[in-house]
XYZ file of C-alpha atoms in Angstrom:
319
model
C 39.924 19.983 -26.498
C 38.822 17.538 -23.790
C 41.490 14.825 -23.463
C 40.482 11.283 -24.335
C 42.105 9.762 -21.242
C 42.420 11.894 -18.123
C 42.567 9.189 -15.461
C 45.665 8.426 -13.400
C 46.829 5.578 -11.200
C 48.790 7.977 -9.011
C 46.552 7.388 -5.941
C 47.474 3.692 -6.128
C 51.234 4.050 -6.660
C 52.219 3.051 -3.129
C 50.050 -0.086 -3.170
C 51.187 -0.981 -6.677
C 54.821 -0.519 -5.697
C 54.347 -2.820 -2.715
C 52.732 -5.473 -4.920
C 55.467 -5.287 -7.557
C 58.199 -5.447 -4.919
C 56.499 -8.489 -3.398
C 56.732 -10.246 -6.751
C 60.318 -9.141 -7.346
C 61.388 -10.549 -3.984
C 59.437 -13.784 -4.431
C 61.447 -15.117 -7.361
C 58.174 -16.378 -8.915
C 57.529 -14.504 -12.170
C 55.523 -16.825 -14.452
C 52.255 -18.625 -13.558
C 52.825 -18.251 -9.859
C 50.629 -17.406 -6.870
C 49.698 -13.892 -8.049
C 48.271 -15.178 -11.338
C 46.432 -17.975 -9.571
C 44.977 -15.559 -7.022
C 43.921 -13.009 -9.634
C 42.287 -15.707 -11.746
C 40.262 -16.823 -8.724
C 39.349 -13.249 -7.732
C 38.325 -12.138 -11.227
C 36.281 -15.297 -11.813
C 34.513 -14.709 -8.489
C 33.842 -11.058 -9.397
C 32.306 -12.039 -12.739
C 30.430 -15.033 -11.358
C 32.071 -17.620 -13.617
C 33.885 -20.876 -12.848
C 37.156 -20.247 -14.685
C 39.545 -17.425 -15.533
C 42.678 -18.109 -17.600
C 45.200 -15.281 -17.643
C 46.992 -14.673 -20.949
C 49.455 -12.168 -22.368
C 46.973 -9.758 -23.970
C 43.420 -9.377 -25.213
C 44.230 -10.371 -28.788
C 45.724 -13.676 -27.661
C 42.665 -14.164 -25.472
C 40.409 -13.984 -28.538
C 42.674 -16.212 -30.615
C 42.948 -18.881 -27.931
C 39.220 -18.755 -27.165
C 38.423 -19.376 -30.831
C 41.002 -22.187 -30.953
C 39.468 -23.749 -27.843
C 36.138 -23.852 -29.701
C 37.791 -25.613 -32.624
C 37.812 -22.695 -35.059
C 40.317 -23.257 -37.842
C 41.034 -22.822 -41.548
C 38.038 -22.022 -43.763
C 35.612 -21.767 -40.850
C 33.436 -18.648 -40.720
C 33.231 -16.388 -37.673
C 30.447 -13.790 -37.561
C 31.407 -10.465 -35.977
C 30.867 -6.718 -36.298
C 33.121 -4.549 -38.409
C 32.728 -1.507 -36.144
C 35.344 -2.657 -33.627
C 39.087 -2.726 -33.098
C 40.990 -4.719 -35.710
C 42.026 -7.392 -33.187
C 38.505 -8.857 -33.187
C 38.941 -9.910 -36.813
C 42.691 -10.515 -36.543
C 42.103 -13.332 -34.058
C 40.062 -15.221 -36.652
C 42.365 -14.375 -39.546
C 45.498 -15.767 -37.867
C 43.671 -19.097 -37.491
C 42.911 -19.187 -41.212
C 39.223 -18.569 -40.512
C 37.090 -16.076 -42.418
C 35.507 -13.123 -40.614
C 31.938 -12.603 -41.808
C 30.895 -9.086 -40.923
C 27.416 -8.232 -39.732
C 25.889 -4.813 -39.162
C 25.219 -3.092 -35.844
C 22.408 -1.198 -34.192
C 23.284 2.444 -34.804
C 22.105 3.604 -31.375
C 23.945 1.024 -29.248
C 26.929 0.308 -31.575
C 26.392 -3.421 -30.866
C 25.247 -6.322 -33.028
C 21.705 -7.655 -32.690
C 20.128 -11.074 -33.128
C 18.735 -9.950 -36.493
C 22.044 -8.634 -37.873
C 23.884 -11.776 -36.754
C 21.201 -14.152 -38.044
C 21.446 -12.557 -41.492
C 25.172 -13.412 -41.620
C 24.975 -17.053 -40.513
C 25.763 -19.861 -42.963
C 26.330 -23.613 -42.568
C 30.060 -22.819 -42.243
C 29.647 -20.500 -39.242
C 31.738 -21.904 -36.371
C 31.420 -19.041 -33.882
C 29.826 -15.647 -33.239
C 31.915 -12.854 -31.694
C 29.731 -10.017 -30.362
C 31.685 -7.004 -29.101
C 30.705 -5.143 -25.945
C 31.715 -1.898 -27.587
C 32.702 1.227 -25.660
C 31.484 -0.417 -22.428
C 27.998 -1.203 -23.727
C 26.907 -4.864 -23.699
C 25.954 -6.907 -26.748
C 22.962 -9.279 -26.417
C 25.058 -12.446 -26.041
C 22.326 -14.497 -24.283
C 19.972 -13.945 -27.216
C 22.750 -14.791 -29.669
C 23.348 -18.125 -27.933
C 19.802 -19.074 -28.883
C 20.909 -19.059 -32.539
C 22.655 -22.386 -31.930
C 26.273 -21.330 -32.614
C 28.981 -20.945 -29.927
C 29.352 -17.336 -28.777
C 32.656 -15.687 -27.831
C 31.941 -12.435 -25.981
C 34.612 -9.829 -26.730
C 34.377 -7.957 -23.429
C 37.710 -6.140 -23.785
C 36.047 -2.742 -23.280
C 33.350 -3.797 -20.826
C 34.843 -4.687 -17.443
C 32.287 -3.497 -14.908
C 29.320 -3.564 -17.307
C 26.339 -5.888 -16.955
C 23.284 -7.152 -18.811
C 20.190 -8.172 -16.911
C 22.189 -8.229 -13.696
C 24.919 -10.517 -15.084
C 28.428 -9.171 -15.565
C 29.819 -8.691 -19.045
C 32.121 -11.655 -19.542
C 29.631 -14.106 -18.032
C 27.081 -13.947 -20.842
C 28.447 -16.303 -23.500
C 30.035 -19.727 -23.927
C 33.415 -18.093 -23.431
C 34.556 -14.477 -23.126
C 37.734 -12.457 -23.365
C 39.183 -9.368 -21.691
C 42.046 -6.977 -22.314
C 43.816 -5.234 -19.439
C 45.641 -2.726 -21.659
C 46.418 0.421 -19.606
C 43.546 2.434 -21.125
C 40.889 -0.167 -20.259
C 38.412 0.166 -17.383
C 40.382 -2.497 -15.490
C 44.005 -1.807 -16.450
C 47.319 -3.421 -15.746
C 50.733 -1.785 -16.174
C 51.386 -3.118 -19.666
C 49.822 -5.879 -21.721
C 47.550 -8.471 -20.167
C 44.375 -10.392 -20.922
C 42.073 -13.145 -19.741
C 39.700 -15.827 -20.985
C 36.683 -16.613 -18.796
C 34.099 -19.379 -19.030
C 31.847 -21.726 -17.091
C 32.838 -24.620 -19.346
C 35.437 -26.900 -17.732
C 36.588 -28.348 -21.061
C 37.020 -24.953 -22.740
C 38.973 -23.666 -19.741
C 41.302 -26.665 -19.829
C 41.854 -26.219 -23.573
C 42.694 -22.550 -23.009
C 45.197 -23.373 -20.268
C 46.946 -25.890 -22.512
C 47.008 -23.557 -25.519
C 48.420 -20.600 -23.558
C 51.404 -22.737 -22.508
C 52.844 -24.127 -25.752
C 50.141 -26.799 -25.997
C 51.212 -28.574 -22.838
C 49.917 -29.331 -19.350
C 53.300 -30.087 -17.829
C 56.149 -28.785 -20.089
C 56.998 -32.430 -20.812
C 54.288 -33.677 -23.177
C 53.066 -31.323 -25.930
C 49.679 -32.267 -27.349
C 49.047 -29.123 -29.434
C 50.860 -26.391 -31.291
C 50.018 -23.688 -28.785
C 51.185 -20.223 -27.776
C 53.579 -18.638 -25.331
C 50.882 -16.405 -23.872
C 50.794 -16.078 -20.117
C 49.727 -13.267 -17.821
C 52.857 -12.611 -15.807
C 53.091 -12.292 -12.042
C 53.834 -8.558 -12.053
C 50.728 -7.738 -14.069
C 48.570 -10.089 -12.005
C 49.779 -8.439 -8.807
C 48.875 -5.004 -10.186
C 45.450 -6.248 -11.266
C 44.811 -7.607 -7.766
C 45.383 -4.094 -6.384
C 43.057 -2.467 -8.914
C 40.217 -4.997 -9.252
C 38.561 -3.901 -5.966
C 38.415 -0.352 -7.370
C 36.550 -1.344 -10.546
C 32.992 -0.946 -9.280
C 33.730 2.481 -7.833
C 35.361 3.631 -11.049
C 32.397 2.323 -13.026
C 29.899 4.198 -10.874
C 31.871 7.410 -11.389
C 31.888 6.852 -15.152
C 28.117 6.409 -15.072
C 27.751 9.554 -12.993
C 29.784 11.548 -15.518
C 27.663 10.157 -18.378
C 24.498 11.190 -16.529
C 25.958 14.665 -16.004
C 26.677 15.069 -19.719
C 23.052 14.250 -20.459
C 21.699 16.478 -17.668
C 23.745 19.448 -18.877
C 22.328 19.191 -22.386
C 24.948 17.437 -24.515
C 22.014 15.774 -26.285
C 21.289 19.147 -27.886
C 24.650 18.989 -29.681
C 24.952 15.303 -30.579
C 23.216 11.939 -30.403
C 24.164 10.402 -27.073
C 25.078 6.738 -26.514
C 22.205 4.413 -25.634
C 22.626 1.242 -23.613
C 21.379 -2.063 -24.982
C 18.060 -3.107 -23.427
C 18.633 -4.263 -19.818
C 22.310 -3.275 -19.978
C 24.283 -1.328 -17.387
C 26.778 0.575 -19.540
C 30.340 0.865 -18.209
C 31.321 3.816 -20.461
C 34.811 2.695 -21.362
C 34.392 5.551 -23.820
C 31.558 8.072 -24.060
C 30.958 8.058 -27.809
C 28.430 10.425 -29.374
C 27.383 10.873 -33.001
C 27.238 14.179 -34.830
C 27.202 15.511 -38.380
C 29.861 18.061 -37.403
C 33.201 17.850 -35.656
C 33.045 18.510 -31.923
C 36.047 19.520 -29.753
C 35.714 16.469 -27.517
C 38.313 13.820 -28.192
C 38.442 12.095 -31.572
C 36.557 9.770 -33.876
C 36.760 6.029 -33.372
C 37.038 3.264 -35.991
C 36.625 5.746 -38.841
C 37.791 2.969 -41.182
C 35.748 -0.098 -40.198
C 37.508 -3.446 -40.161
C 35.841 -4.728 -43.334
C 37.476 -1.864 -45.269
C 40.962 -2.341 -43.797
C 43.635 -3.306 -46.377
C 44.423 -6.606 -44.645
C 40.772 -7.678 -44.794
C 39.255 -6.353 -48.000
C 35.676 -7.509 -47.429
C 32.876 -6.423 -49.755
C 30.273 -6.532 -46.959
C 27.459 -3.978 -47.203
C 26.995 -2.513 -43.721
C 25.079 0.784 -43.794
C 24.770 1.292 -40.025
C 28.472 0.528 -39.575
C 29.423 3.064 -42.243
C 27.189 5.682 -40.660
C 28.631 5.053 -37.189
C 32.155 5.349 -38.559
C 31.317 8.591 -40.358
C 29.551 10.401 -37.530
C 31.125 9.325 -34.229
């Protein structure tokens, strides 16, 4: 059995230890200079104007939707072949996830599958850059509904030369330890070029307040802490190198003939896949990791949707 995660941060332990000790000695643990510096560095890396660090990727999605005004009885179009948090972020706001199908080769939504799910009550579209592939967010923006790019699995990926996370009205990341850009626990970020959305996100992450004196919203206690930001600052410069090695491994799998055993992942047109996971499809079990999202979100007990999604069901059955 090939292990699912074989990577290690051991080569970076000394630098990480130095960064964590720097924070410990500083006495600044919440929304201090490390968070501010990481936000600037990650925004610069992505090519966006704003990065807002939050406690985790799920909060990032929830706050991004709130910043767009999503609330009770609104509809949010999204795939079902994804981690549950994509839908959970809408559900906790009282909104209704409307599930659309995916392209079976790329595992991502398309303009056609999203368009078929739109209604007058649609408040947002949430494409997922699944497994490190990149959904066609620029094309989805042409549908006239705000787009929230769920880029949790796609740090280091790109579409048409633009980084994942810089393709939509607003985007979200997770820095969970298994992600391509990890921290040492939970962490997340919201990124956008929109000044107003960024300001809304900053207020919402901090109890609905700009200054801890006046509270204009019922917000969240969701802040990327200084320790995690310091760790991310050590690891961010390594991301492109890690991504190139992932791509090299993917190319090796193909060169050595894995395509004779299973259907290999295909990048979306113009996408540079980051291979957060290398997910193949096969009619038989293969000794290479495990299946992913075998029960799609629309069939989870907490959701109970009656959506008919044949490509999603097939992906869940055969990956």
